[in-house]
mmCIF file of C-alpha atoms in Angstrom:
data_model
loop_
_atom_site.group_PDB
_atom_site.id
_atom_site.type_symbol
_atom_site.label_atom_id
_atom_site.label_comp_id
_atom_site.label_asym_id
_atom_site.label_seq_id
_atom_site.Cartn_x
_atom_site.Cartn_y
_atom_site.Cartn_z
ATOM 1 C CA MET A 11 17.208 86.171 80.755
ATOM 2 C CA LEU A 12 16.290 83.348 83.388
ATOM 3 C CA VAL A 13 18.473 80.506 84.258
ATOM 4 C CA ASP A 14 16.962 77.823 86.335
ATOM 5 C CA ALA A 15 18.647 75.224 89.028
ATOM 6 C CA GLU A 16 19.262 72.388 86.142
ATOM 7 C CA GLN A 17 21.018 74.631 84.018
ATOM 8 C CA ILE A 18 23.224 75.995 86.790
ATOM 9 C CA ALA A 19 23.992 72.787 87.995
ATOM 10 C CA ASN A 20 24.633 71.710 84.673
ATOM 11 C CA TRP A 21 27.548 74.124 83.777
ATOM 12 C CA GLU A 22 31.043 73.965 83.697
ATOM 13 C CA SER A 23 32.270 74.139 86.902
ATOM 14 C CA ARG A 24 34.861 77.269 86.333
ATOM 15 C CA TYR A 25 31.996 78.909 84.442
ATOM 16 C CA ARG A 26 28.972 78.201 87.292
ATOM 17 C CA ALA A 27 31.692 79.436 90.140
ATOM 18 C CA ALA A 28 32.406 82.556 88.170
ATOM 19 C CA PHE A 29 28.565 83.129 88.275
ATOM 20 C CA VAL A 30 27.211 82.067 91.476
ATOM 21 C CA ASN A 31 30.033 84.403 92.852
ATOM 22 C CA SER A 32 28.819 86.967 91.165
ATOM 23 C CA LEU A 33 24.988 86.756 92.256
ATOM 24 C CA THR A 34 25.081 88.468 95.966
ATOM 25 C CA GLY A 35 27.052 91.599 94.354
ATOM 26 C CA TYR A 36 29.752 93.407 95.650
ATOM 27 C CA LYS A 37 31.797 91.907 97.826
ATOM 28 C CA SER A 38 34.553 93.483 100.469
ATOM 29 C CA ALA A 39 37.984 92.109 99.387
ATOM 30 C CA ASN A 40 40.504 91.926 102.665
ATOM 31 C CA LEU A 41 43.858 90.737 103.633
ATOM 32 C CA VAL A 42 43.715 88.095 106.045
ATOM 33 C CA GLY A 43 46.931 88.071 108.029
ATOM 34 C CA THR A 44 47.990 85.135 110.268
ATOM 35 C CA ARG A 45 51.186 83.244 111.532
ATOM 36 C CA ASP A 46 51.873 79.477 112.789
ATOM 37 C CA LEU A 47 52.715 78.747 115.954
ATOM 38 C CA GLU A 48 56.418 78.442 114.858
ATOM 39 C CA GLY A 49 56.109 81.964 113.569
ATOM 40 C CA ARG A 50 55.621 81.882 109.450
ATOM 41 C CA GLU A 51 53.519 84.261 108.270
ATOM 42 C CA ASN A 52 50.720 83.904 106.254
ATOM 43 C CA LEU A 53 48.891 86.316 103.669
ATOM 44 C CA ALA A 54 45.390 85.425 101.990
ATOM 45 C CA ILE A 55 42.654 87.596 100.534
ATOM 46 C CA MET A 56 39.001 86.769 100.858
ATOM 47 C CA SER A 57 36.002 88.208 100.254
ATOM 48 C CA SER A 58 33.418 86.560 102.287
ATOM 49 C CA ALA A 59 33.597 88.820 106.010
ATOM 50 C CA VAL A 60 30.162 90.268 106.899
ATOM 51 C CA HIS A 61 29.382 91.937 109.893
ATOM 52 C CA LEU A 62 27.921 90.024 112.190
ATOM 53 C CA GLY A 63 27.180 92.694 115.319
ATOM 54 C CA SER A 64 28.915 95.855 116.508
ATOM 55 C CA HIS A 65 28.686 95.169 120.854
ATOM 56 C CA PRO A 66 30.849 93.457 120.970
ATOM 57 C CA PRO A 67 31.759 94.155 117.176
ATOM 58 C CA LEU A 68 32.170 90.538 115.461
ATOM 59 C CA ILE A 69 32.764 89.594 112.051
ATOM 60 C CA MET A 70 32.590 86.284 110.216
ATOM 61 C CA LEU A 71 34.693 85.114 107.671
ATOM 62 C CA ILE A 72 33.597 81.790 105.555
ATOM 63 C CA VAL A 73 36.420 79.821 104.545
ATOM 64 C CA ARG A 74 36.576 77.256 101.697
ATOM 65 C CA PRO A 75 38.919 74.413 103.110
ATOM 66 C CA ASP A 76 39.971 73.663 99.817
ATOM 67 C CA GLU A 77 41.338 76.575 98.798
ATOM 68 C CA SER A 78 44.450 78.418 99.336
ATOM 69 C CA PRO A 79 43.343 79.639 102.698
ATOM 70 C CA ARG A 80 43.699 76.683 104.231
ATOM 71 C CA HIS A 81 47.039 77.745 105.838
ATOM 72 C CA THR A 82 44.840 80.821 106.983
ATOM 73 C CA LEU A 83 42.105 78.616 108.404
ATOM 74 C CA GLU A 84 45.003 76.403 110.255
ATOM 75 C CA ASN A 85 46.627 79.701 111.571
ATOM 76 C CA ILE A 86 43.531 80.874 112.864
ATOM 77 C CA LEU A 87 42.389 78.053 114.874
ATOM 78 C CA ALA A 88 46.030 77.336 116.116
ATOM 79 C CA SER A 89 46.877 80.660 117.324
ATOM 80 C CA GLU A 90 43.234 82.540 117.671
ATOM 81 C CA VAL A 91 44.087 85.572 116.633
ATOM 82 C CA TYR A 92 43.885 87.101 112.727
ATOM 83 C CA THR A 93 44.144 90.377 110.921
ATOM 84 C CA LEU A 94 41.886 91.523 107.955
ATOM 85 C CA ASN A 95 43.487 94.550 105.752
ATOM 86 C CA HIS A 96 41.531 96.782 103.085
ATOM 87 C CA VAL A 97 43.118 96.419 99.622
ATOM 88 C CA THR A 98 43.468 99.145 97.433
ATOM 89 C CA PRO A 99 44.436 99.900 94.498
ATOM 90 C CA ALA A 100 48.040 100.338 94.500
ATOM 91 C CA ILE A 101 48.369 96.462 95.954
ATOM 92 C CA VAL A 102 45.701 95.203 94.022
ATOM 93 C CA PRO A 103 48.131 92.461 92.023
ATOM 94 C CA ALA A 104 50.156 91.762 95.033
ATOM 95 C CA ALA A 105 46.686 91.071 97.011
ATOM 96 C CA HIS A 106 45.414 88.987 94.308
ATOM 97 C CA GLN A 107 48.670 86.679 94.248
ATOM 98 C CA THR A 108 48.095 85.756 97.889
ATOM 99 C CA ALA A 109 45.489 83.377 96.263
ATOM 100 C CA ALA A 110 47.967 81.291 94.404
ATOM 101 C CA ARG A 111 48.759 78.027 96.366
ATOM 102 C CA TYR A 112 52.121 78.726 97.626
ATOM 103 C CA PRO A 113 53.918 76.033 99.911
ATOM 104 C CA ARG A 114 53.378 76.347 104.002
ATOM 105 C CA ASP A 115 56.852 77.802 104.276
ATOM 106 C CA VAL A 116 56.222 80.491 101.725
ATOM 107 C CA SER A 117 55.444 83.785 103.138
ATOM 108 C CA GLU A 118 52.713 85.342 100.999
ATOM 109 C CA PHE A 119 54.599 88.385 102.177
ATOM 110 C CA SER A 120 57.995 87.991 100.672
ATOM 111 C CA ALA A 121 56.574 85.987 97.502
ATOM 112 C CA CYS A 122 53.839 89.016 96.745
ATOM 113 C CA GLY A 123 55.908 92.060 97.630
ATOM 114 C CA LEU A 124 53.464 93.342 100.778
ATOM 115 C CA THR A 125 55.224 94.037 104.004
ATOM 116 C CA PRO A 126 54.026 92.417 107.786
ATOM 117 C CA GLY A 127 53.382 94.970 110.572
ATOM 118 C CA TYR A 128 53.007 94.135 114.220
ATOM 119 C CA GLN A 129 50.877 95.699 116.893
ATOM 120 C CA PRO A 130 52.201 95.850 120.500
ATOM 121 C CA GLY A 131 50.892 92.995 121.906
ATOM 122 C CA PHE A 132 49.052 91.503 119.202
ATOM 123 C CA ALA A 133 50.679 88.118 117.277
ATOM 124 C CA ALA A 134 49.114 88.042 114.132
ATOM 125 C CA PRO A 135 50.894 90.539 111.696
ATOM 126 C CA TYR A 136 49.105 93.254 109.418
ATOM 127 C CA VAL A 137 49.464 94.888 106.048
ATOM 128 C CA ARG A 138 51.602 97.645 106.393
ATOM 129 C CA GLU A 139 50.724 99.114 102.453
ATOM 130 C CA ALA A 140 46.591 98.784 103.951
ATOM 131 C CA ALA A 141 45.035 101.897 104.744
ATOM 132 C CA VAL A 142 42.934 99.879 107.002
ATOM 133 C CA SER A 143 43.643 97.047 109.267
ATOM 134 C CA MET A 144 42.384 95.729 111.945
ATOM 135 C CA GLY A 145 43.539 92.399 114.639
ATOM 136 C CA LEU A 146 40.559 89.890 115.731
ATOM 137 C CA TYR A 147 40.478 87.090 118.273
ATOM 138 C CA LEU A 148 39.152 84.208 117.384
ATOM 139 C CA ARG A 149 35.451 83.470 119.089
ATOM 140 C CA GLU A 150 33.894 80.697 117.528
ATOM 141 C CA HIS A 151 34.561 78.354 114.362
ATOM 142 C CA ARG A 152 32.448 76.024 113.218
ATOM 143 C CA GLU A 153 31.851 73.684 110.067
ATOM 144 C CA LEU A 154 28.712 73.907 108.066
ATOM 145 C CA SER A 155 27.368 70.493 106.923
ATOM 146 C CA ILE A 156 25.878 72.075 104.379
ATOM 147 C CA ASN A 157 28.754 71.834 101.820
ATOM 148 C CA GLY A 158 31.889 72.069 104.255
ATOM 149 C CA THR A 159 32.978 75.528 104.643
ATOM 150 C CA HIS A 160 34.233 76.691 107.927
ATOM 151 C CA MET A 161 32.639 79.224 109.286
ATOM 152 C CA VAL A 162 35.271 81.996 111.632
ATOM 153 C CA ILE A 163 33.859 84.356 113.454
ATOM 154 C CA GLY A 164 36.207 86.888 115.445
ATOM 155 C CA GLU A 165 35.959 89.883 117.743
ATOM 156 C CA VAL A 166 38.082 93.166 116.593
ATOM 157 C CA VAL A 167 40.114 93.973 119.652
ATOM 158 C CA TRP A 168 42.087 96.921 117.388
ATOM 159 C CA ALA A 169 41.695 98.829 114.445
ATOM 160 C CA ALA A 170 44.103 101.211 112.662
ATOM 161 C CA LEU A 171 42.832 103.751 109.771
ATOM 162 C CA PRO A 172 43.742 107.383 108.686
ATOM 163 C CA ASP A 173 41.740 109.996 110.989
ATOM 164 C CA ALA A 174 40.877 111.902 108.073
ATOM 165 C CA ALA A 175 38.627 108.727 106.799
ATOM 166 C CA LEU A 176 36.421 108.723 110.380
ATOM 167 C CA ARG A 177 33.258 110.593 109.923
ATOM 168 C CA GLU A 178 31.526 112.516 112.673
ATOM 169 C CA ASP A 179 28.983 109.593 112.923
ATOM 170 C CA GLY A 180 31.517 107.271 113.447
ATOM 171 C CA SER A 181 31.254 105.500 109.741
ATOM 172 C CA LEU A 182 34.182 105.357 107.500
ATOM 173 C CA ALA A 183 34.800 107.336 104.266
ATOM 174 C CA LEU A 184 35.698 104.302 102.161
ATOM 175 C CA GLU A 185 36.718 106.300 99.395
ATOM 176 C CA ALA A 186 39.013 108.448 101.395
ATOM 177 C CA THR A 187 40.800 104.476 102.796
ATOM 178 C CA GLN A 188 41.023 103.829 99.323
ATOM 179 C CA THR A 189 39.239 100.552 99.809
ATOM 180 C CA VAL A 190 38.470 98.639 96.677
ATOM 181 C CA ALA A 191 35.302 96.305 96.168
ATOM 182 C CA LEU A 192 35.259 92.577 94.192
ATOM 183 C CA SER A 193 33.143 90.920 92.402
ATOM 184 C CA GLY A 194 32.563 87.606 91.425
ATOM 185 C CA LEU A 195 36.415 85.591 91.639
ATOM 186 C CA ASP A 196 38.813 88.054 89.746
ATOM 187 C CA THR A 197 37.023 92.087 89.280
ATOM 188 C CA TYR A 198 38.365 94.985 91.353
ATOM 189 C CA HIS A 199 35.988 98.431 91.746
ATOM 190 C CA THR A 200 36.944 101.559 92.939
ATOM 191 C CA THR A 201 33.708 103.384 93.818
ATOM 192 C CA GLN A 202 32.114 106.857 94.334
ATOM 193 C CA THR A 203 29.862 107.869 96.936
ATOM 194 C CA LEU A 204 26.171 108.186 95.076
ATOM 195 C CA LYS A 205 23.963 108.731 97.827
ATOM 196 C CA ARG A 206 24.080 109.030 101.832
ATOM 197 C CA MET A 207 20.539 108.214 102.977
ATOM 198 C CA ALA A 208 18.897 109.428 106.278
ATOM 199 C CA TYR A 209 17.678 106.968 109.081
ATOM 200 C CA ALA A 210 14.206 105.516 107.590
ATOM 201 C CA LYS A 211 11.218 105.915 109.340
ATOM 202 C CA PRO A 212 8.042 104.871 108.350
ATOM 203 C CA ASP A 213 5.935 108.278 108.117
ATOM 204 C CA LYS A 214 9.292 110.073 106.423
ATOM 205 C CA PRO A 215 9.742 109.791 102.902
ATOM 206 C CA PRO A 216 13.023 108.827 102.253
ATOM 207 C CA SER A 217 16.024 111.652 102.325
ATOM 208 C CA GLU A 218 19.185 112.403 101.793
ATOM 209 C CA VAL A 219 22.359 113.155 104.309
ATOM 210 C CA GLU A 220 23.244 116.825 104.230
ATOM 211 C CA GLY A 221 26.524 117.494 103.800
ATOM 212 C CA MET B 2 44.597 106.621 114.063
ATOM 213 C CA LEU B 3 44.416 103.576 116.849
ATOM 214 C CA VAL B 4 41.337 102.116 118.647
ATOM 215 C CA ASP B 5 41.004 99.246 120.980
ATOM 216 C CA ALA B 6 38.536 97.337 122.274
ATOM 217 C CA GLU B 7 38.091 99.137 125.225
ATOM 218 C CA GLN B 8 36.996 102.164 123.354
ATOM 219 C CA ILE B 9 34.870 100.930 120.931
ATOM 220 C CA ALA B 10 33.078 99.274 123.477
ATOM 221 C CA ASN B 11 32.633 102.591 125.331
ATOM 222 C CA TRP B 12 31.445 104.576 122.489
ATOM 223 C CA GLU B 13 28.097 105.481 121.611
ATOM 224 C CA SER B 14 26.012 102.691 120.303
ATOM 225 C CA ARG B 15 24.708 104.095 116.876
ATOM 226 C CA TYR B 16 28.423 105.759 116.747
ATOM 227 C CA ARG B 17 30.136 102.241 117.653
ATOM 228 C CA ALA B 18 27.166 100.757 114.746
ATOM 229 C CA ALA B 19 28.361 103.087 112.182
ATOM 230 C CA PHE B 20 32.187 102.474 113.045
ATOM 231 C CA VAL B 21 32.079 98.843 112.961
ATOM 232 C CA ASN B 22 29.733 98.238 109.936
ATOM 233 C CA SER B 23 32.330 100.234 108.009
ATOM 234 C CA LEU B 24 35.159 97.921 108.971
ATOM 235 C CA THR B 25 34.567 95.027 106.626
ATOM 236 C CA GLY B 26 34.980 97.527 103.740
ATOM 237 C CA TYR B 27 32.234 97.119 100.813
ATOM 238 C CA LYS B 28 28.957 95.380 101.216
ATOM 239 C CA SER B 29 25.754 93.898 98.528
ATOM 240 C CA ALA B 30 22.882 95.805 98.582
ATOM 241 C CA ASN B 31 20.293 93.122 97.984
ATOM 242 C CA LEU B 32 16.667 93.369 98.325
ATOM 243 C CA VAL B 33 15.045 90.147 99.558
ATOM 244 C CA GLY B 34 10.853 90.116 98.541
ATOM 245 C CA THR B 35 9.028 87.305 100.842
ATOM 246 C CA ARG B 36 5.265 86.740 101.097
ATOM 247 C CA ASP B 37 3.853 84.890 104.834
ATOM 248 C CA LEU B 38 1.147 82.216 104.430
ATOM 249 C CA GLU B 39 -1.594 84.912 103.909
ATOM 250 C CA GLY B 40 0.062 86.140 100.852
ATOM 251 C CA ARG B 41 1.164 89.402 102.403
ATOM 252 C CA GLU B 42 4.205 90.875 100.330
ATOM 253 C CA ASN B 43 7.406 92.106 102.538
ATOM 254 C CA LEU B 44 10.739 94.213 101.389
ATOM 255 C CA ALA B 45 13.558 94.643 102.939
ATOM 256 C CA ILE B 46 17.172 95.372 102.589
ATOM 257 C CA MET B 47 20.148 93.599 103.496
ATOM 258 C CA SER B 48 23.709 93.993 103.291
ATOM 259 C CA SER B 49 24.963 90.760 104.237
ATOM 260 C CA ALA B 50 23.991 88.184 101.955
ATOM 261 C CA VAL B 51 27.720 85.904 101.141
ATOM 262 C CA HIS B 52 28.524 83.101 98.738
ATOM 263 C CA LEU B 53 29.000 80.139 100.427
ATOM 264 C CA GLY B 54 29.198 77.921 97.641
ATOM 265 C CA SER B 55 28.565 77.338 93.816
ATOM 266 C CA HIS B 56 27.658 73.711 93.481
ATOM 267 C CA PRO B 57 25.084 73.945 94.924
ATOM 268 C CA PRO B 58 24.707 77.699 94.551
ATOM 269 C CA LEU B 59 24.324 78.409 98.245
ATOM 270 C CA ILE B 60 23.986 81.930 99.717
ATOM 271 C CA MET B 61 23.912 83.106 103.323
ATOM 272 C CA LEU B 62 22.160 85.727 104.480
ATOM 273 C CA ILE B 63 22.772 87.198 108.248
ATOM 274 C CA VAL B 64 19.463 88.425 110.080
ATOM 275 C CA ARG B 65 19.140 90.537 113.032
ATOM 276 C CA PRO B 66 15.820 89.836 114.119
ATOM 277 C CA ASP B 67 15.705 92.823 116.536
ATOM 278 C CA GLU B 68 15.258 94.972 113.450
ATOM 279 C CA SER B 69 13.249 95.414 110.369
ATOM 280 C CA PRO B 70 13.745 92.771 108.532
ATOM 281 C CA ARG B 71 12.091 90.472 111.297
ATOM 282 C CA HIS B 72 9.061 90.205 109.357
ATOM 283 C CA THR B 73 11.176 88.731 106.520
ATOM 284 C CA LEU B 74 13.042 86.467 108.351
ATOM 285 C CA GLU B 75 9.544 85.265 109.723
ATOM 286 C CA ASN B 76 8.356 85.082 106.705
ATOM 287 C CA ILE B 77 11.435 83.214 104.931
ATOM 288 C CA LEU B 78 11.262 80.269 107.984
ATOM 289 C CA ALA B 79 7.072 79.971 107.385
ATOM 290 C CA SER B 80 7.207 79.663 102.912
ATOM 291 C CA GLU B 81 10.603 78.713 102.674
ATOM 292 C CA VAL B 82 11.123 80.813 99.445
ATOM 293 C CA TYR B 83 12.533 84.460 99.221
ATOM 294 C CA THR B 84 14.464 86.535 96.289
ATOM 295 C CA LEU B 85 17.036 88.485 96.152
ATOM 296 C CA ASN B 86 17.309 91.586 93.743
ATOM 297 C CA HIS B 87 20.394 93.637 93.254
ATOM 298 C CA VAL B 88 20.324 97.581 94.185
ATOM 299 C CA THR B 89 20.593 100.254 91.379
ATOM 300 C CA PRO B 90 20.810 103.967 91.585
ATOM 301 C CA ALA B 91 17.156 104.558 90.620
ATOM 302 C CA ILE B 92 15.806 102.888 93.109
ATOM 303 C CA VAL B 93 18.176 103.785 96.081
ATOM 304 C CA PRO B 94 15.764 106.162 97.890
ATOM 305 C CA ALA B 95 13.186 103.293 97.693
ATOM 306 C CA ALA B 96 15.544 100.428 98.536
ATOM 307 C CA HIS B 97 16.968 102.526 101.897
ATOM 308 C CA GLN B 98 13.112 103.088 103.161
ATOM 309 C CA THR B 99 12.298 99.360 103.259
ATOM 310 C CA ALA B 100 14.141 99.527 106.348
ATOM 311 C CA ALA B 101 12.023 101.460 108.268
ATOM 312 C CA ARG B 102 9.387 99.462 111.008
ATOM 313 C CA TYR B 103 6.462 99.143 108.943
ATOM 314 C CA PRO B 104 3.438 97.565 110.366
ATOM 315 C CA ARG B 105 3.258 93.677 109.067
ATOM 316 C CA ASP B 106 0.038 94.817 107.132
ATOM 317 C CA VAL B 107 1.503 97.470 104.713
ATOM 318 C CA SER B 108 3.596 96.079 101.847
ATOM 319 C CA GLU B 109 6.801 98.092 101.969
ATOM 320 C CA PHE B 110 6.349 97.498 97.570
ATOM 321 C CA SER B 111 3.473 99.817 97.794
ATOM 322 C CA ALA B 112 4.724 102.214 100.392
ATOM 323 C CA CYS B 113 8.378 102.627 98.945
ATOM 324 C CA GLY B 114 6.758 102.390 95.677
ATOM 325 C CA LEU B 115 8.722 99.270 94.005
ATOM 326 C CA THR B 116 6.716 96.700 91.969
ATOM 327 C CA PRO B 117 6.557 92.815 92.800
ATOM 328 C CA GLY B 118 6.358 90.273 89.981
ATOM 329 C CA TYR B 119 6.471 86.648 90.270
ATOM 330 C CA GLN B 120 8.132 83.603 88.176
ATOM 331 C CA PRO B 121 5.709 81.009 87.515
ATOM 332 C CA GLY B 122 5.716 78.488 90.130
ATOM 333 C CA PHE B 123 7.963 80.522 92.620
ATOM 334 C CA ALA B 124 5.966 82.071 95.765
ATOM 335 C CA ALA B 125 7.869 84.872 96.872
ATOM 336 C CA PRO B 126 7.782 88.549 95.034
ATOM 337 C CA TYR B 127 10.628 89.644 93.314
ATOM 338 C CA VAL B 128 11.260 93.635 92.487
ATOM 339 C CA ARG B 129 10.676 94.421 89.000
ATOM 340 C CA GLU B 130 12.592 97.468 88.940
ATOM 341 C CA ALA B 131 15.649 95.229 89.982
ATOM 342 C CA ALA B 132 17.606 94.219 86.599
ATOM 343 C CA VAL B 133 19.193 91.198 88.756
ATOM 344 C CA SER B 134 16.689 88.856 91.178
ATOM 345 C CA MET B 135 16.996 85.780 91.735
ATOM 346 C CA GLY B 136 14.865 83.075 93.478
ATOM 347 C CA LEU B 137 15.677 81.258 96.473
ATOM 348 C CA TYR B 138 14.813 78.187 98.626
ATOM 349 C CA LEU B 139 15.451 78.019 102.155
ATOM 350 C CA ARG B 140 17.815 75.327 103.416
ATOM 351 C CA GLU B 141 19.407 75.932 106.595
ATOM 352 C CA HIS B 142 18.442 78.145 109.447
ATOM 353 C CA ARG B 143 20.472 78.780 112.663
ATOM 354 C CA GLU B 144 20.455 81.398 115.543
ATOM 355 C CA LEU B 145 24.405 81.878 116.575
ATOM 356 C CA SER B 146 24.224 81.798 119.969
ATOM 357 C CA ILE B 147 27.459 84.361 120.665
ATOM 358 C CA ASN B 148 24.789 87.371 119.560
ATOM 359 C CA GLY B 149 21.290 86.166 118.982
ATOM 360 C CA THR B 150 21.716 87.227 115.508
ATOM 361 C CA HIS B 151 20.111 84.254 112.560
ATOM 362 C CA MET B 152 22.393 82.389 109.732
ATOM 363 C CA VAL B 153 19.572 81.934 106.658
ATOM 364 C CA ILE B 154 21.065 79.496 103.814
ATOM 365 C CA GLY B 155 19.333 79.761 100.708
ATOM 366 C CA GLU B 156 20.047 77.693 97.445
ATOM 367 C CA VAL B 157 19.502 79.744 94.440
ATOM 368 C CA VAL B 158 16.424 77.603 92.293
ATOM 369 C CA TRP B 159 16.497 81.027 89.485
ATOM 370 C CA ALA B 160 18.137 83.558 88.633
ATOM 371 C CA ALA B 161 17.024 86.860 86.180
ATOM 372 C CA LEU B 162 19.534 89.045 84.283
ATOM 373 C CA PRO B 163 20.137 91.236 81.559
ATOM 374 C CA ASP B 164 21.671 89.120 78.840
ATOM 375 C CA ALA B 165 24.631 91.726 78.200
ATOM 376 C CA ALA B 166 26.211 91.824 81.558
ATOM 377 C CA LEU B 167 27.005 87.504 81.403
ATOM 378 C CA ARG B 168 30.219 87.358 80.323
ATOM 379 C CA GLU B 169 31.936 84.966 78.532
ATOM 380 C CA ASP B 170 33.320 83.043 81.571
ATOM 381 C CA GLY B 171 29.876 83.129 83.418
ATOM 382 C CA SER B 172 30.670 86.100 85.395
ATOM 383 C CA LEU B 173 28.105 88.955 85.623
ATOM 384 C CA ALA B 174 29.455 92.517 84.770
ATOM 385 C CA LEU B 175 28.250 94.417 87.976
ATOM 386 C CA GLU B 176 28.252 98.018 85.983
ATOM 387 C CA ALA B 177 25.967 96.312 83.323
ATOM 388 C CA THR B 178 23.450 95.670 85.792
ATOM 389 C CA GLN B 179 24.027 98.575 87.585
ATOM 390 C CA THR B 180 24.609 96.758 90.898
ATOM 391 C CA VAL B 181 25.592 99.582 93.407
ATOM 392 C CA ALA B 182 27.892 98.703 96.838
ATOM 393 C CA LEU B 183 26.637 99.758 100.416
ATOM 394 C CA SER B 184 29.304 101.205 103.135
ATOM 395 C CA GLY B 185 28.312 101.233 106.678
ATOM 396 C CA LEU B 186 24.893 101.888 107.628
ATOM 397 C CA ASP B 187 23.584 104.753 104.689
ATOM 398 C CA THR B 188 25.832 104.891 101.900
ATOM 399 C CA TYR B 189 25.400 103.727 98.488
ATOM 400 C CA HIS B 190 28.280 103.778 95.603
ATOM 401 C CA THR B 191 28.566 103.228 92.187
ATOM 402 C CA THR B 192 31.563 101.764 90.660
ATOM 403 C CA GLN B 193 34.515 101.292 87.696
ATOM 404 C CA THR B 194 36.117 98.388 87.158
ATOM 405 C CA LEU B 195 39.748 98.556 88.221
ATOM 406 C CA LYS B 196 41.226 95.236 87.232
ATOM 407 C CA ARG B 197 40.199 91.945 86.469
ATOM 408 C CA MET B 198 42.725 89.848 87.419
ATOM 409 C CA ALA B 199 43.907 85.792 85.886
ATOM 410 C CA TYR B 200 44.065 83.039 88.177
ATOM 411 C CA ALA B 201 46.678 83.343 90.550
ATOM 412 C CA LYS B 202 49.608 80.692 90.492
ATOM 413 C CA PRO B 203 52.407 80.483 92.490
ATOM 414 C CA ASP B 204 55.036 80.175 89.247
ATOM 415 C CA LYS B 205 53.387 83.243 87.719
ATOM 416 C CA PRO B 206 53.799 87.146 88.375
ATOM 417 C CA PRO B 207 50.044 88.709 88.818
ATOM 418 C CA SER B 208 48.196 89.688 85.375
ATOM 419 C CA GLU B 209 45.375 91.375 84.065
ATOM 420 C CA VAL B 210 42.704 89.512 82.046
ATOM 421 C CA GLU B 211 42.811 90.940 78.617
ATOM 422 C CA GLY B 212 39.899 92.613 77.232
#
């Protein structure tokens, strides 16, 4: 089937949101850990983390100000530090529940049954149940005038991961870290590696990485 | 294991790129179809598509100017239209091969064995082998001063998908569209649905969507 812009614009808003959120394909599922200046912890699931660069290691988040991560955005802007934590199958229900609109004085860690941890000298909490966590310093923030979303760019200053998940080339085996993928607004997926492809060159046919 | 910013900065560049590209978790795998003003077609795989908003339906791409999608960026800026096409298992080798640095006058469609198609009145080619394709108008472009990457925001003006993949709530069943996920720079994954979670509310425990 073929749908056009007018049809999409005329759909009921939740139906349209479910549709458009599915269009990009699979998304990352990260819990964003923050703390306000009074030390109150906050945790919110986000699917918008995207790689911006490796040197320095930069990750962009897109945050909608009108949804539950608004405490997260305020905390990031105030404290300038936050964590990203990969969602695993065991914590999918708790991770999804962090999207509920809890009052500011409720920690999603305790409300949803997750455990905050701290790296020495780093003020934002990570999620102890996650196999992969990282700490970021805020590097840039901008409101996008096109639709009022916020672009938050952070630099990774530490990363914690299982030794066994780090492959010889520096990549992480995301099945070994039990990282899940998200689609649309509510669907969590496990994965299997289909193929690892060798670096593409114009004069060589595509080939898989050995081993 | 715990790695810090200094260790990451001191790694060899390809090792660091593989590591940092793995940190966000799973990424989308989309082929971006464009045409220059002389009608020459171009196709490039990108993993940076992110949902920016549903009304209007906006998708952001992050494009590195120094890599093979540079023809893609030039074509998007010149023609102001492009397509996104979900990668499926059957076309993973061809899709990955579009990352090779082909000269401008070589179409990645023909070099990699993919078939361009056109929707009436829309100037950019889609990929006939993809089950899900969409056409976008360029809405905003900005170079990010933090590292010279380019933010490209487009509005979805049509989407083509298999009828059977559209669920009652408007979301797409991405296993039904055979959409694959990407991790790092080179690893393609198939998925299984683990859970669909109901809309999260503070006064209700997390629950799965029925059926």
